[in-house]
Amino acid sequence: MTNLSKDATHNARWYMWKSVPGWVYDFPLIGSGPDSVRFLYPKYRDPHYGVAEGGHNFTPDRLHNDFLNTLVTRGIIGFILFYVFIIGGWFWIMIQLYNKHYSDQHRFYIIALMSGALIFLTQTLFNFGVVATLYLFYLILGLGLSFVNDEE
């Protein structure tokens, strides 16, 4: 076993993520399009990826990092719109709601919803959302927004 394969056996995702800078350079603003990773990954694949993946060059359909996957498929504009305005805006609204409900029991629900969203976003640093987890994530976002028009 060479040093490369010994060091790389647990780093297939690292080599997968190394394809992102060139990809973003080629498709900076609007990205390469939805579900284009499977088709374009071979063009940007790091040569060491095959060794790290166990001796073969599989073509993944996701980059195992939702943030990087969003960046290459939706571009810088889509990344900013989604993570800064939509997700960041949701957190800003939740913080405002937490301040509004600081003295009642709703604050515990708001903290729980923000924690659940943060846990999902943290796990997507090393994976991607699937139907089951994305459903729960968007359910959390919707439940959080249900406090906006909470009339007492």
JSON list of N, CA, C and O in Angstrom, two decimals, residues 13-41:
[
{"chain": "A", "resi": 13, "resn": "ARG", "atom": "N", "xyz": [-14.02, 11.84, 0.58]},
{"chain": "A", "resi": 13, "resn": "ARG", "atom": "CA", "xyz": [-14.81, 13.07, 0.54]},
{"chain": "A", "resi": 13, "resn": "ARG", "atom": "C", "xyz": [-13.93, 14.29, 0.36]},
{"chain": "A", "resi": 13, "resn": "ARG", "atom": "O", "xyz": [-14.30, 15.24, -0.31]},
{"chain": "A", "resi": 14, "resn": "TRP", "atom": "N", "xyz": [-12.76, 14.28, 0.97]},
{"chain": "A", "resi": 14, "resn": "TRP", "atom": "CA", "xyz": [-11.82, 15.40, 0.80]},
{"chain": "A", "resi": 14, "resn": "TRP", "atom": "C", "xyz": [-11.48, 15.58, -0.68]},
{"chain": "A", "resi": 14, "resn": "TRP", "atom": "O", "xyz": [-11.50, 16.69, -1.20]},
{"chain": "A", "resi": 15, "resn": "TYR", "atom": "N", "xyz": [-11.18, 14.49, -1.36]},
{"chain": "A", "resi": 15, "resn": "TYR", "atom": "CA", "xyz": [-10.86, 14.58, -2.79]},
{"chain": "A", "resi": 15, "resn": "TYR", "atom": "C", "xyz": [-12.10, 14.97, -3.60]},
{"chain": "A", "resi": 15, "resn": "TYR", "atom": "O", "xyz": [-12.00, 15.62, -4.63]},
{"chain": "A", "resi": 16, "resn": "MET", "atom": "N", "xyz": [-13.26, 14.56, -3.13]},
{"chain": "A", "resi": 16, "resn": "MET", "atom": "CA", "xyz": [-14.50, 14.96, -3.79]},
{"chain": "A", "resi": 16, "resn": "MET", "atom": "C", "xyz": [-14.67, 16.47, -3.67]},
{"chain": "A", "resi": 16, "resn": "MET", "atom": "O", "xyz": [-15.03, 17.15, -4.63]},
{"chain": "A", "resi": 17, "resn": "TRP", "atom": "N", "xyz": [-14.40, 17.01, -2.49]},
{"chain": "A", "resi": 17, "resn": "TRP", "atom": "CA", "xyz": [-14.57, 18.44, -2.25]},
{"chain": "A", "resi": 17, "resn": "TRP", "atom": "C", "xyz": [-13.52, 19.28, -2.97]},
{"chain": "A", "resi": 17, "resn": "TRP", "atom": "O", "xyz": [-13.74, 20.46, -3.25]},
{"chain": "A", "resi": 18, "resn": "LYS", "atom": "N", "xyz": [-12.37, 18.67, -3.29]},
{"chain": "A", "resi": 18, "resn": "LYS", "atom": "CA", "xyz": [-11.32, 19.41, -4.01]},
{"chain": "A", "resi": 18, "resn": "LYS", "atom": "C", "xyz": [-11.74, 19.74, -5.44]},
{"chain": "A", "resi": 18, "resn": "LYS", "atom": "O", "xyz": [-11.12, 20.57, -6.08]},
{"chain": "A", "resi": 19, "resn": "SER", "atom": "N", "xyz": [-12.81, 19.13, -5.92]},
{"chain": "A", "resi": 19, "resn": "SER", "atom": "CA", "xyz": [-13.29, 19.43, -7.27]},
{"chain": "A", "resi": 19, "resn": "SER", "atom": "C", "xyz": [-14.06, 20.73, -7.33]},
{"chain": "A", "resi": 19, "resn": "SER", "atom": "O", "xyz": [-14.31, 21.28, -8.40]},
{"chain": "A", "resi": 20, "resn": "VAL", "atom": "N", "xyz": [-14.45, 21.28, -6.18]},
{"chain": "A", "resi": 20, "resn": "VAL", "atom": "CA", "xyz": [-15.35, 22.44, -6.13]},
{"chain": "A", "resi": 20, "resn": "VAL", "atom": "C", "xyz": [-14.73, 23.73, -6.68]},
{"chain": "A", "resi": 20, "resn": "VAL", "atom": "O", "xyz": [-15.39, 24.43, -7.45]},
{"chain": "A", "resi": 21, "resn": "PRO", "atom": "N", "xyz": [-13.49, 24.11, -6.34]},
{"chain": "A", "resi": 21, "resn": "PRO", "atom": "CA", "xyz": [-12.98, 25.41, -6.84]},
{"chain": "A", "resi": 21, "resn": "PRO", "atom": "C", "xyz": [-13.00, 25.53, -8.37]},
{"chain": "A", "resi": 21, "resn": "PRO", "atom": "O", "xyz": [-13.44, 26.56, -8.90]},
{"chain": "A", "resi": 22, "resn": "GLY", "atom": "N", "xyz": [-12.56, 24.52, -9.07]},
{"chain": "A", "resi": 22, "resn": "GLY", "atom": "CA", "xyz": [-12.60, 24.57, -10.53]},
{"chain": "A", "resi": 22, "resn": "GLY", "atom": "C", "xyz": [-14.01, 24.63, -11.07]},
{"chain": "A", "resi": 22, "resn": "GLY", "atom": "O", "xyz": [-14.29, 25.31, -12.07]},
{"chain": "A", "resi": 23, "resn": "TRP", "atom": "N", "xyz": [-14.89, 23.93, -10.44]},
{"chain": "A", "resi": 23, "resn": "TRP", "atom": "CA", "xyz": [-16.29, 23.89, -10.82]},
{"chain": "A", "resi": 23, "resn": "TRP", "atom": "C", "xyz": [-16.94, 25.26, -10.66]},
{"chain": "A", "resi": 23, "resn": "TRP", "atom": "O", "xyz": [-17.63, 25.75, -11.55]},
{"chain": "A", "resi": 24, "resn": "VAL", "atom": "N", "xyz": [-16.69, 25.89, -9.52]},
{"chain": "A", "resi": 24, "resn": "VAL", "atom": "CA", "xyz": [-17.24, 27.22, -9.27]},
{"chain": "A", "resi": 24, "resn": "VAL", "atom": "C", "xyz": [-16.62, 28.24, -10.22]},
{"chain": "A", "resi": 24, "resn": "VAL", "atom": "O", "xyz": [-17.29, 29.16, -10.67]},
{"chain": "A", "resi": 25, "resn": "TYR", "atom": "N", "xyz": [-15.35, 28.05, -10.53]},
{"chain": "A", "resi": 25, "resn": "TYR", "atom": "CA", "xyz": [-14.69, 28.95, -11.48]},
{"chain": "A", "resi": 25, "resn": "TYR", "atom": "C", "xyz": [-15.36, 28.88, -12.85]},
{"chain": "A", "resi": 25, "resn": "TYR", "atom": "O", "xyz": [-15.53, 29.89, -13.52]},
{"chain": "A", "resi": 26, "resn": "ASP", "atom": "N", "xyz": [-15.75, 27.67, -13.28]},
{"chain": "A", "resi": 26, "resn": "ASP", "atom": "CA", "xyz": [-16.39, 27.50, -14.59]},
{"chain": "A", "resi": 26, "resn": "ASP", "atom": "C", "xyz": [-17.86, 27.93, -14.60]},
{"chain": "A", "resi": 26, "resn": "ASP", "atom": "O", "xyz": [-18.37, 28.35, -15.63]},
{"chain": "A", "resi": 27, "resn": "PHE", "atom": "N", "xyz": [-18.55, 27.77, -13.48]},
{"chain": "A", "resi": 27, "resn": "PHE", "atom": "CA", "xyz": [-19.97, 28.11, -13.39]},
{"chain": "A", "resi": 27, "resn": "PHE", "atom": "C", "xyz": [-20.20, 28.99, -12.16]},
{"chain": "A", "resi": 27, "resn": "PHE", "atom": "O", "xyz": [-20.86, 28.58, -11.21]},
{"chain": "A", "resi": 28, "resn": "PRO", "atom": "N", "xyz": [-19.68, 30.23, -12.15]},
{"chain": "A", "resi": 28, "resn": "PRO", "atom": "CA", "xyz": [-19.68, 31.00, -10.90]},
{"chain": "A", "resi": 28, "resn": "PRO", "atom": "C", "xyz": [-21.03, 31.52, -10.43]},
{"chain": "A", "resi": 28, "resn": "PRO", "atom": "O", "xyz": [-21.36, 31.37, -9.26]},
{"chain": "A", "resi": 29, "resn": "LEU", "atom": "N", "xyz": [-21.81, 32.13, -11.27]},
{"chain": "A", "resi": 29, "resn": "LEU", "atom": "CA", "xyz": [-23.00, 32.84, -10.79]},
{"chain": "A", "resi": 29, "resn": "LEU", "atom": "C", "xyz": [-24.22, 31.97, -10.59]},
{"chain": "A", "resi": 29, "resn": "LEU", "atom": "O", "xyz": [-24.86, 32.03, -9.54]},
{"chain": "A", "resi": 30, "resn": "ILE", "atom": "N", "xyz": [-24.59, 31.18, -11.58]},
{"chain": "A", "resi": 30, "resn": "ILE", "atom": "CA", "xyz": [-25.82, 30.40, -11.45]},
{"chain": "A", "resi": 30, "resn": "ILE", "atom": "C", "xyz": [-25.56, 28.89, -11.37]},
{"chain": "A", "resi": 30, "resn": "ILE", "atom": "O", "xyz": [-26.50, 28.11, -11.36]},
{"chain": "A", "resi": 31, "resn": "GLY", "atom": "N", "xyz": [-24.33, 28.48, -11.30]},
{"chain": "A", "resi": 31, "resn": "GLY", "atom": "CA", "xyz": [-24.00, 27.08, -11.13]},
{"chain": "A", "resi": 31, "resn": "GLY", "atom": "C", "xyz": [-24.22, 26.25, -12.38]},
{"chain": "A", "resi": 31, "resn": "GLY", "atom": "O", "xyz": [-24.59, 26.76, -13.44]},
{"chain": "A", "resi": 32, "resn": "SER", "atom": "N", "xyz": [-24.01, 24.97, -12.24]},
{"chain": "A", "resi": 32, "resn": "SER", "atom": "CA", "xyz": [-24.12, 24.06, -13.38]},
{"chain": "A", "resi": 32, "resn": "SER", "atom": "C", "xyz": [-25.51, 23.46, -13.52]},
{"chain": "A", "resi": 32, "resn": "SER", "atom": "O", "xyz": [-25.76, 22.71, -14.46]},
{"chain": "A", "resi": 33, "resn": "GLY", "atom": "N", "xyz": [-26.40, 23.76, -12.61]},
{"chain": "A", "resi": 33, "resn": "GLY", "atom": "CA", "xyz": [-27.78, 23.30, -12.73]},
{"chain": "A", "resi": 33, "resn": "GLY", "atom": "C", "xyz": [-28.10, 22.17, -11.78]},
{"chain": "A", "resi": 33, "resn": "GLY", "atom": "O", "xyz": [-27.21, 21.49, -11.27]},
{"chain": "A", "resi": 34, "resn": "PRO", "atom": "N", "xyz": [-29.40, 21.96, -11.54]},
{"chain": "A", "resi": 34, "resn": "PRO", "atom": "CA", "xyz": [-29.82, 20.91, -10.60]},
{"chain": "A", "resi": 34, "resn": "PRO", "atom": "C", "xyz": [-29.42, 19.52, -11.09]},
{"chain": "A", "resi": 34, "resn": "PRO", "atom": "O", "xyz": [-29.48, 19.23, -12.28]},
{"chain": "A", "resi": 35, "resn": "ASP", "atom": "N", "xyz": [-29.00, 18.70, -10.16]},
{"chain": "A", "resi": 35, "resn": "ASP", "atom": "CA", "xyz": [-28.62, 17.30, -10.43]},
{"chain": "A", "resi": 35, "resn": "ASP", "atom": "C", "xyz": [-27.58, 17.16, -11.53]},
{"chain": "A", "resi": 35, "resn": "ASP", "atom": "O", "xyz": [-27.55, 16.17, -12.26]},
{"chain": "A", "resi": 36, "resn": "SER", "atom": "N", "xyz": [-26.68, 18.11, -11.64]},
{"chain": "A", "resi": 36, "resn": "SER", "atom": "CA", "xyz": [-25.64, 18.04, -12.66]},
{"chain": "A", "resi": 36, "resn": "SER", "atom": "C", "xyz": [-24.35, 17.42, -12.14]},
{"chain": "A", "resi": 36, "resn": "SER", "atom": "O", "xyz": [-23.42, 17.20, -12.92]},
{"chain": "A", "resi": 37, "resn": "VAL", "atom": "N", "xyz": [-24.28, 17.12, -10.86]},
{"chain": "A", "resi": 37, "resn": "VAL", "atom": "CA", "xyz": [-23.04, 16.60, -10.29]},
{"chain": "A", "resi": 37, "resn": "VAL", "atom": "C", "xyz": [-22.66, 15.28, -10.95]},
{"chain": "A", "resi": 37, "resn": "VAL", "atom": "O", "xyz": [-21.50, 15.07, -11.32]},
{"chain": "A", "resi": 38, "resn": "ARG", "atom": "N", "xyz": [-23.60, 14.39, -11.12]},
{"chain": "A", "resi": 38, "resn": "ARG", "atom": "CA", "xyz": [-23.33, 13.08, -11.71]},
{"chain": "A", "resi": 38, "resn": "ARG", "atom": "C", "xyz": [-22.70, 13.20, -13.10]},
{"chain": "A", "resi": 38, "resn": "ARG", "atom": "O", "xyz": [-21.83, 12.43, -13.47]},
{"chain": "A", "resi": 39, "resn": "PHE", "atom": "N", "xyz": [-23.14, 14.20, -13.85]},
{"chain": "A", "resi": 39, "resn": "PHE", "atom": "CA", "xyz": [-22.67, 14.32, -15.23]},
{"chain": "A", "resi": 39, "resn": "PHE", "atom": "C", "xyz": [-21.38, 15.11, -15.35]},
{"chain": "A", "resi": 39, "resn": "PHE", "atom": "O", "xyz": [-20.57, 14.83, -16.23]},
{"chain": "A", "resi": 40, "resn": "LEU", "atom": "N", "xyz": [-21.15, 16.07, -14.48]},
{"chain": "A", "resi": 40, "resn": "LEU", "atom": "CA", "xyz": [-19.97, 16.92, -14.59]},
{"chain": "A", "resi": 40, "resn": "LEU", "atom": "C", "xyz": [-18.83, 16.52, -13.67]},
{"chain": "A", "resi": 40, "resn": "LEU", "atom": "O", "xyz": [-17.71, 16.98, -13.86]},
{"chain": "A", "resi": 41, "resn": "TYR", "atom": "N", "xyz": [-19.09, 15.68, -12.67]},
{"chain": "A", "resi": 41, "resn": "TYR", "atom": "CA", "xyz": [-18.04, 15.33, -11.73]},
{"chain": "A", "resi": 41, "resn": "TYR", "atom": "C", "xyz": [-16.81, 14.72, -12.41]},
{"chain": "A", "resi": 41, "resn": "TYR", "atom": "O", "xyz": [-15.68, 15.07, -12.03]}
]
